Tab-separated table of C-alpha atoms in Angstrom:
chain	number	residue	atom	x	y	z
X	1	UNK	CA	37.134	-42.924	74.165
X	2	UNK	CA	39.987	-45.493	74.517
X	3	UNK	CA	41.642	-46.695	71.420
X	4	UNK	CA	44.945	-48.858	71.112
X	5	UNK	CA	47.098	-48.449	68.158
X	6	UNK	CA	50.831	-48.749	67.289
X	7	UNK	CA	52.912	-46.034	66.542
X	8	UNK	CA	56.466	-46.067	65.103
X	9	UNK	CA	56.330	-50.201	66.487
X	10	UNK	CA	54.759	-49.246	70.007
X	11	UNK	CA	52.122	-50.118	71.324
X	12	UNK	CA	49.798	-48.118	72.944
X	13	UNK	CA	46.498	-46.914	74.494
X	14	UNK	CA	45.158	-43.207	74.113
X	15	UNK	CA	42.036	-41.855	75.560
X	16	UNK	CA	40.755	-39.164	73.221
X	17	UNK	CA	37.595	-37.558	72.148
X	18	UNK	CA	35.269	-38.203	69.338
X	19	UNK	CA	36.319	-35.260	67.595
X	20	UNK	CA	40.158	-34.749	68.217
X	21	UNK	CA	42.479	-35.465	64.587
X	22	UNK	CA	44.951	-37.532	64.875
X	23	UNK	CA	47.560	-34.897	64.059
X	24	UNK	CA	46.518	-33.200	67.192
X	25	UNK	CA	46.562	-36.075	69.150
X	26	UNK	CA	49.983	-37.687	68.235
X	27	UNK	CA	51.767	-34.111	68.628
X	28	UNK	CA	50.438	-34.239	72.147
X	29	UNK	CA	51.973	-37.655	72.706
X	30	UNK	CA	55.306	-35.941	71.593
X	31	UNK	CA	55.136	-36.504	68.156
X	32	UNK	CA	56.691	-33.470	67.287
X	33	UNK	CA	57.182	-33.690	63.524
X	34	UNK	CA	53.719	-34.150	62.894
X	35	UNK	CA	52.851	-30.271	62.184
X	36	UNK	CA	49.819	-28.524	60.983
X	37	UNK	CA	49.112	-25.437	58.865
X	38	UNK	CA	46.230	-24.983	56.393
X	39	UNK	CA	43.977	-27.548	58.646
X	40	UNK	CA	42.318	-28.176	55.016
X	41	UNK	CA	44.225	-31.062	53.964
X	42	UNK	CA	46.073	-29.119	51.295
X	43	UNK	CA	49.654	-28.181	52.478
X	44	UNK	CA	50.869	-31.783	53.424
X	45	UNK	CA	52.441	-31.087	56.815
X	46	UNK	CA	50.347	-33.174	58.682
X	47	UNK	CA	51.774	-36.473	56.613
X	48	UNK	CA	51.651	-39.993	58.293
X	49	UNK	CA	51.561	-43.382	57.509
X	50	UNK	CA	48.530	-45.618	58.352
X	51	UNK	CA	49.291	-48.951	58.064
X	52	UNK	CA	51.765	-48.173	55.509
X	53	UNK	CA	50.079	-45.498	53.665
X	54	UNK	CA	50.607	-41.832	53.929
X	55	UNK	CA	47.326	-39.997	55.032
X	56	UNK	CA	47.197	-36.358	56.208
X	57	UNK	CA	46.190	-36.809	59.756
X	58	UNK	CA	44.608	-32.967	60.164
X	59	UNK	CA	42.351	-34.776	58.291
X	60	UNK	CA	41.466	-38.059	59.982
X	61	UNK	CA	40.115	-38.620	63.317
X	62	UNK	CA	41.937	-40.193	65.964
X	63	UNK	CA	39.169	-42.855	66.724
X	64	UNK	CA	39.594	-43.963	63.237
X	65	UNK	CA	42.947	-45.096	64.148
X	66	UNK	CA	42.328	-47.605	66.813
X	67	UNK	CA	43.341	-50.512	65.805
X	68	UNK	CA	45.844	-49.036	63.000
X	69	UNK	CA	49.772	-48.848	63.161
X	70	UNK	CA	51.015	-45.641	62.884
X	71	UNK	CA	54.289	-44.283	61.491
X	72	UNK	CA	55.846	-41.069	62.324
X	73	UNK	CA	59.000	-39.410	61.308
X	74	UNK	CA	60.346	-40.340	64.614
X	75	UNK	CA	59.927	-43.486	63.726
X	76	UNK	CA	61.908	-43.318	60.181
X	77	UNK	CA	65.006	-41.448	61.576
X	78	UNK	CA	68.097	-43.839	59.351
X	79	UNK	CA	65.678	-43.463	55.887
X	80	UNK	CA	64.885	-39.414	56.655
X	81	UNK	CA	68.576	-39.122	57.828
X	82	UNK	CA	69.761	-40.391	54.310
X	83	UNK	CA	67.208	-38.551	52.361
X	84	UNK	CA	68.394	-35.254	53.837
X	85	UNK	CA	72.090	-35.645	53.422
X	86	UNK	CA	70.890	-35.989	49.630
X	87	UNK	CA	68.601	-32.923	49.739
X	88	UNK	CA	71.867	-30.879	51.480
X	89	UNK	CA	73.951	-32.361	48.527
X	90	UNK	CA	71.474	-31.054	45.735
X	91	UNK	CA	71.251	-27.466	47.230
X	92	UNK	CA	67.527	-28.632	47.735
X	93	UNK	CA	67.099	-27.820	51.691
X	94	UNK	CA	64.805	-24.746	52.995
X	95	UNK	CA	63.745	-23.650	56.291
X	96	UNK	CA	62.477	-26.803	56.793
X	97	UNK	CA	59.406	-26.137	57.922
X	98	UNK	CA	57.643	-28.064	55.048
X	99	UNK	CA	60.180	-30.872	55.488
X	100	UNK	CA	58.575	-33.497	57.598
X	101	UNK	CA	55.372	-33.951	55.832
X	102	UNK	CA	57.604	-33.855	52.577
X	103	UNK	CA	59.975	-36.718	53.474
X	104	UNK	CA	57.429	-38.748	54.444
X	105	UNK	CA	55.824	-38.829	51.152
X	106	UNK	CA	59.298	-39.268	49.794
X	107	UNK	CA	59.820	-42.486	51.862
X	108	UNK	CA	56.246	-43.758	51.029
X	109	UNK	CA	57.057	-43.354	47.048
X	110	UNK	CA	60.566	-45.059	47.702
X	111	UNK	CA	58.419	-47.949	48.441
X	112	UNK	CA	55.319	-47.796	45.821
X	113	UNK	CA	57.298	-46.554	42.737
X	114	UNK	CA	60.088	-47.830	40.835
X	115	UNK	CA	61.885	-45.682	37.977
X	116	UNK	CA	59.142	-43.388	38.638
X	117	UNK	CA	58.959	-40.351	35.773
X	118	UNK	CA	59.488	-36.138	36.274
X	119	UNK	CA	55.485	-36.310	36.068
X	120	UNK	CA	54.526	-39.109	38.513
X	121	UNK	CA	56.550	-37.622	41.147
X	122	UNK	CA	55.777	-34.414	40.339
X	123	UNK	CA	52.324	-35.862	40.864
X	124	UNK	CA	53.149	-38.037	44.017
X	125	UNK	CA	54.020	-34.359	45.562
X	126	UNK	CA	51.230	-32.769	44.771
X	127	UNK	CA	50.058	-32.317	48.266
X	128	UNK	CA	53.423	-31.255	49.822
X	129	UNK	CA	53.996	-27.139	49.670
X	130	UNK	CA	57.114	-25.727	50.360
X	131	UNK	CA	56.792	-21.673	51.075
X	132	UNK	CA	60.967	-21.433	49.801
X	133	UNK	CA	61.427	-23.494	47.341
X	134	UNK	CA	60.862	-23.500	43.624
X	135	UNK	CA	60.756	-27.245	43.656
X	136	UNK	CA	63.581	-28.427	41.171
X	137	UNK	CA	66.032	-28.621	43.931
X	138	UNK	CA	63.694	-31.416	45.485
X	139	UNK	CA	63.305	-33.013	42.837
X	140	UNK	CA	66.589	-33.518	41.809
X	141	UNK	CA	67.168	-34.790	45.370
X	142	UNK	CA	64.080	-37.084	45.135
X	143	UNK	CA	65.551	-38.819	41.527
X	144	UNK	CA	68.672	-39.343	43.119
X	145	UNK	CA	67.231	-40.535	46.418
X	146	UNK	CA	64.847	-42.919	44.309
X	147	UNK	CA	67.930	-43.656	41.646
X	148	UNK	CA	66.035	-42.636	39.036
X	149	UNK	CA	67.587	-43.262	35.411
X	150	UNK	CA	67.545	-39.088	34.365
X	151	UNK	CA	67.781	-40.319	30.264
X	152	UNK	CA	63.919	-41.532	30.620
C-alpha cells in the first residue's frame, strides 16, 4: 500500500503493508531514534509527533499516517541539542537508551504547557521509563528546560 506523508518537513512516498507500525517503518527509512522495547505502548521509546502531537508509533499503523506530517528526533536536532546540555548540567543523563522517546515528550510539553506544576509533568511523563534513573534528575532538567518558577 502506497501512502505519502511528511516527515521531519519531507515529503515522501512509502509502500508498506497493512499491518507494519509506523515505528517499524520509519526506523527502516533511517529513522534511527525511533526505538522500540515493550511493543505494548508502555515504555515510551517509540515517541513521535503526528501532526504535532506525540503518539507512540509501536502503536499506530503506518497506513494511518498517510496523509500526516511526521516529526522525528532527527528532525528536532537545535531543541534536543539544548535540552541535553541542560540534562548534562543537572547530573540528569543515563545510558541514554530511554532518551529519545523522553525528549520528545519534553519538546511536545515545551509547547502545550506553561508554568506547568511537579505533578503535571510528573504526569506528562508518565509514559516515558528510564531503566537508570530515579527520575528527580530529569525533572530538575525538565523545570529548568521549561523555566519553571520552583516557589509554585
Amino acid at each position: 500500500m502506497l501512502i505519502e506523508l511528511t516527515i521531519n518537513d519531507k515529503k515522501v512516498q512509502w509502500d508498506v503493508a497493512a499491518d507494519d507500525f509506523l515505528a517499524d517503518t520509519l526506523r527502516a527509512h533511517g529513522c534511527l531514534s525511533v526505538k522500540k522495547a515493550c511493543n505494548t505502548s508502555c515504555c515510551g521509546l517509540c515517541t513521535v509527533w503526528v501532526d504535532d502531537q506525540p503518539i507512540l508509533s509501536c502503536s499506530m499503523l503506518a497506513v494511518r499516517a498517510n496523509g500526516k506530517r511526521i516529526t522525528t528526533l532527527e528532525g528536532l536536532q537545535e531543541e534536543a541539542a539544548a535540552f541535553a546540555k541542560i540534562l548534562t548540567a543537572e547530573g540528569a543523563e543515563q545510558c541514554g537508551f530511554c532518551s529519545p522517546g523522553f525528549v520528545m515528550n519534553v519538546l511536545a510539553m515545551k509547547k502545550e504547557l506553561k508554568n506547568p506544576t511537579d505533578e503535571e509533568i510528573i504526569h506528562y511523563l508518565t509514559g516515558n521509563l528510564c531503566r537508570c534513573t530515579g527520575y528527580m534528575g530529569q525533572l530538575r532538567a525538565v523545570k529548568t528546560y521549561l523555566g519553571v518558577n520552583s516557589e509554585r
